[in-house]
Amino acid sequence: MKVITVTVSLCVLLLGRTAHLSASLPAIQTVFIILMENHDWVDIQGSGSAPYINTTLLPASAHADQYYNPPGNHPSLPNYLWLEAGQNFGILDDNDPSSDHQSTTAHLVTRLEAAGVTWKAYDEGIDGTTCPLSDTGQYAVRHNPFVYFDDVTASDSQTAARCIAHIRPYAELAADLQQNRTARYNFITPNLCHDMHNCAIASGDAWLSTEMPKIMASAAYQHAAVFITWDESENADGPIGMIVVSPFAKRGYSNSIHYTHSSTLRTVQEIFGLTPLLGDAKNATDLSDLFGAGTLPAAPTNLHIVGS
């Protein structure tokens, strides 16, 4: 009698009328995005005010020399929304969620949850007891895209349980890293000084020099990618910085491929196998060239679910 053992890794993701079939876990299982503010790449690369970025991060990472905010997409809020949904919903201001909130569920973190992928946003300057829907101290609500979606905030409620559970004070990240309990998708918003918005480039560089080693020393980093980018150009559309720090990134590598925030969103969706691509992500070039060959999974396969 013959005994045949067949091992099949099957991951079926129900998302509307589609599913995703995967044969193995991707190389990258955890994503960190760190958003800095309002500087062109020419202000950062080679600057004496950014010694950590230039002498430590860049030699150990890959970066893009032609990464832009989407054309004419200013000020801050439209770019944060774009990273979450691939569009700005016609918003070209920095108003609070009370006036700029969106009812759509077609955005990244809702797709992540539907796929069983965990997520957290870590924001400096929030208390963690309420949903942070307005500016306070060095926390700027316009730099927190998730609170602009009604399904996250229960239609702009400070007591929204989903918001409070997922949007946490940045101070909690260190313990989460040490105890290996980070989410798979992590969006990090420094405060208005540490993100280079209200303070000098040197302040943001010093913050990165303190905080990046914590991520890189964690167990999660062994299968992670950290995307450090800026929300928008100071005067036009860029180029702005995009630095990929990862065990899978091409060390010391740079390219001149044209990218935008749509490229980052597309890359995140590809890492987690999420379809369909959101907004302008469907038109973008992903960031795969910054990684070693075969790091990003192949384009997801959509399967029609009979009877769904």
Short mmCIF file of N, CA, C and O in Angstrom, two decimals, residues 109 113 119-123 126-134 139 144 146-170 172 176 183:
data_model
loop_
_atom_site.label_atom_id
_atom_site.label_comp_id
_atom_site.label_asym_id
_atom_site.label_seq_id
_atom_site.Cartn_x
_atom_site.Cartn_y
_atom_site.Cartn_z
N VAL A 109 -6.59 49.78 5.88
CA VAL A 109 -6.68 49.02 7.13
C VAL A 109 -7.96 48.19 7.23
O VAL A 109 -7.97 47.14 7.87
N GLU A 113 -7.93 44.16 7.85
CA GLU A 113 -8.74 43.43 8.84
C GLU A 113 -9.57 42.34 8.18
O GLU A 113 -9.71 41.24 8.72
N TRP A 119 -3.16 45.38 12.43
CA TRP A 119 -2.57 46.69 12.18
C TRP A 119 -2.65 47.57 13.43
O TRP A 119 -3.54 47.40 14.26
N LYS A 120 -1.70 48.48 13.50
CA LYS A 120 -1.72 49.51 14.54
C LYS A 120 -1.10 50.79 13.98
O LYS A 120 -0.20 50.74 13.14
N ALA A 121 -1.61 51.90 14.47
CA ALA A 121 -0.97 53.19 14.24
C ALA A 121 -0.39 53.66 15.57
O ALA A 121 -1.07 53.59 16.60
N TYR A 122 0.85 54.09 15.54
CA TYR A 122 1.51 54.61 16.75
C TYR A 122 1.75 56.10 16.56
O TYR A 122 2.52 56.50 15.67
N ASP A 123 1.07 56.92 17.37
CA ASP A 123 1.16 58.37 17.23
C ASP A 123 1.76 58.99 18.49
O ASP A 123 1.26 58.75 19.60
N ILE A 126 -0.57 61.30 21.79
CA ILE A 126 -1.96 60.98 22.12
C ILE A 126 -2.00 60.21 23.43
O ILE A 126 -0.99 59.63 23.86
N ASP A 127 -3.17 60.19 24.07
CA ASP A 127 -3.24 59.59 25.41
C ASP A 127 -3.68 58.12 25.40
O ASP A 127 -3.53 57.42 26.40
N GLY A 128 -4.28 57.65 24.29
CA GLY A 128 -4.68 56.25 24.21
C GLY A 128 -5.99 55.93 24.89
O GLY A 128 -6.44 54.79 24.85
N THR A 129 -6.65 56.92 25.49
CA THR A 129 -7.91 56.67 26.18
C THR A 129 -9.12 57.12 25.35
O THR A 129 -10.24 56.71 25.62
N THR A 130 -8.87 57.96 24.35
CA THR A 130 -9.93 58.42 23.45
C THR A 130 -9.43 58.32 22.01
O THR A 130 -8.23 58.23 21.76
N CYS A 131 -10.36 58.37 21.08
CA CYS A 131 -9.98 58.43 19.67
C CYS A 131 -9.52 59.85 19.37
O CYS A 131 -10.28 60.81 19.55
N PRO A 132 -8.28 60.04 18.92
CA PRO A 132 -7.68 61.39 18.82
C PRO A 132 -8.12 62.14 17.56
O PRO A 132 -7.46 62.10 16.52
N LEU A 133 -9.21 62.87 17.65
CA LEU A 133 -9.85 63.49 16.50
C LEU A 133 -9.50 64.96 16.31
O LEU A 133 -10.01 65.60 15.38
N SER A 134 -8.63 65.51 17.15
CA SER A 134 -8.24 66.91 17.01
C SER A 134 -6.82 67.10 17.50
O SER A 134 -6.27 66.25 18.21
N TYR A 139 0.78 66.74 18.71
CA TYR A 139 0.06 65.79 17.86
C TYR A 139 -0.81 66.55 16.87
O TYR A 139 -1.61 67.41 17.25
N ASN A 144 -2.68 61.74 10.86
CA ASN A 144 -3.22 60.44 11.28
C ASN A 144 -4.38 60.10 10.34
O ASN A 144 -5.54 60.42 10.62
N PHE A 146 -6.11 57.51 9.56
CA PHE A 146 -7.12 56.51 9.91
C PHE A 146 -8.36 57.14 10.55
O PHE A 146 -9.46 56.62 10.41
N VAL A 147 -8.17 58.26 11.27
CA VAL A 147 -9.31 58.87 11.96
C VAL A 147 -10.19 59.67 11.01
O VAL A 147 -11.18 60.28 11.45
N TYR A 148 -9.89 59.65 9.73
CA TYR A 148 -10.73 60.31 8.73
C TYR A 148 -11.72 59.34 8.08
O TYR A 148 -12.45 59.74 7.17
N PHE A 149 -11.76 58.10 8.57
CA PHE A 149 -12.65 57.11 8.00
C PHE A 149 -13.70 56.70 9.03
O PHE A 149 -13.38 56.27 10.14
N ASP A 150 -14.96 56.85 8.64
CA ASP A 150 -16.07 56.63 9.57
C ASP A 150 -16.10 55.23 10.16
O ASP A 150 -16.52 55.04 11.31
N ASP A 151 -15.66 54.23 9.38
CA ASP A 151 -15.71 52.87 9.91
C ASP A 151 -14.68 52.65 11.02
O ASP A 151 -14.84 51.75 11.84
N VAL A 152 -13.64 53.48 11.06
CA VAL A 152 -12.65 53.40 12.14
C VAL A 152 -13.13 54.16 13.37
O VAL A 152 -12.93 53.72 14.51
N THR A 153 -13.76 55.31 13.15
CA THR A 153 -14.11 56.20 14.26
C THR A 153 -15.58 56.14 14.67
O THR A 153 -16.01 56.95 15.49
N ALA A 154 -16.34 55.18 14.12
CA ALA A 154 -17.78 55.14 14.39
C ALA A 154 -18.40 56.50 14.11
O ALA A 154 -19.13 57.07 14.94
N SER A 155 -18.07 57.03 12.93
CA SER A 155 -18.57 58.34 12.49
C SER A 155 -18.17 59.46 13.43
O SER A 155 -19.00 60.21 13.96
N ASP A 156 -16.85 59.57 13.63
CA ASP A 156 -16.26 60.72 14.33
C ASP A 156 -16.57 60.73 15.82
O ASP A 156 -16.85 61.78 16.40
N SER A 157 -16.49 59.57 16.44
CA SER A 157 -16.74 59.46 17.87
C SER A 157 -15.45 59.29 18.65
O SER A 157 -14.62 58.44 18.33
N GLN A 158 -15.27 60.09 19.69
CA GLN A 158 -14.08 59.98 20.54
C GLN A 158 -14.04 58.68 21.34
O GLN A 158 -12.98 58.29 21.83
N THR A 159 -15.16 58.00 21.44
CA THR A 159 -15.21 56.76 22.21
C THR A 159 -15.20 55.52 21.31
O THR A 159 -15.44 54.41 21.80
N ALA A 160 -14.93 55.69 20.02
CA ALA A 160 -14.96 54.56 19.08
C ALA A 160 -13.97 53.48 19.51
O ALA A 160 -12.76 53.71 19.55
N ALA A 161 -14.48 52.30 19.79
CA ALA A 161 -13.64 51.22 20.31
C ALA A 161 -12.59 50.78 19.30
O ALA A 161 -11.44 50.49 19.67
N ARG A 162 -12.96 50.70 18.03
CA ARG A 162 -12.00 50.26 17.01
C ARG A 162 -10.84 51.24 16.91
O ARG A 162 -9.67 50.85 16.81
N CYS A 163 -11.15 52.51 16.93
CA CYS A 163 -10.11 53.54 16.88
C CYS A 163 -9.17 53.43 18.07
O CYS A 163 -7.94 53.40 17.90
N ILE A 164 -9.71 53.35 19.25
CA ILE A 164 -8.87 53.31 20.46
C ILE A 164 -8.02 52.05 20.50
O ILE A 164 -6.87 52.06 20.92
N ALA A 165 -8.55 50.95 20.02
CA ALA A 165 -7.80 49.69 20.04
C ALA A 165 -6.63 49.70 19.08
O ALA A 165 -5.57 49.11 19.37
N HIS A 166 -6.77 50.38 17.94
CA HIS A 166 -5.76 50.31 16.90
C HIS A 166 -4.83 51.52 16.85
O HIS A 166 -3.72 51.41 16.33
N ILE A 167 -5.27 52.66 17.35
CA ILE A 167 -4.46 53.88 17.29
C ILE A 167 -3.95 54.16 18.69
O ILE A 167 -4.70 54.58 19.57
N ARG A 168 -2.66 53.91 18.88
CA ARG A 168 -2.08 53.86 20.21
C ARG A 168 -0.96 54.88 20.38
O ARG A 168 -0.35 55.32 19.41
N PRO A 169 -0.68 55.26 21.62
CA PRO A 169 0.44 56.17 21.87
C PRO A 169 1.76 55.55 21.41
O PRO A 169 2.01 54.35 21.61
N TYR A 170 2.61 56.36 20.80
CA TYR A 170 3.87 55.85 20.28
C TYR A 170 4.72 55.20 21.38
O TYR A 170 5.46 54.25 21.11
N GLU A 172 4.07 53.09 23.39
CA GLU A 172 3.79 51.66 23.55
C GLU A 172 4.58 50.79 22.58
O GLU A 172 4.68 49.57 22.77
N ASP A 176 5.99 46.73 22.76
CA ASP A 176 5.45 45.79 21.77
C ASP A 176 6.57 45.13 20.98
O ASP A 176 6.50 43.92 20.68
N ALA A 183 1.90 44.52 15.50
CA ALA A 183 0.99 44.12 14.42
C ALA A 183 1.82 43.83 13.18
O ALA A 183 3.03 44.07 13.12
#
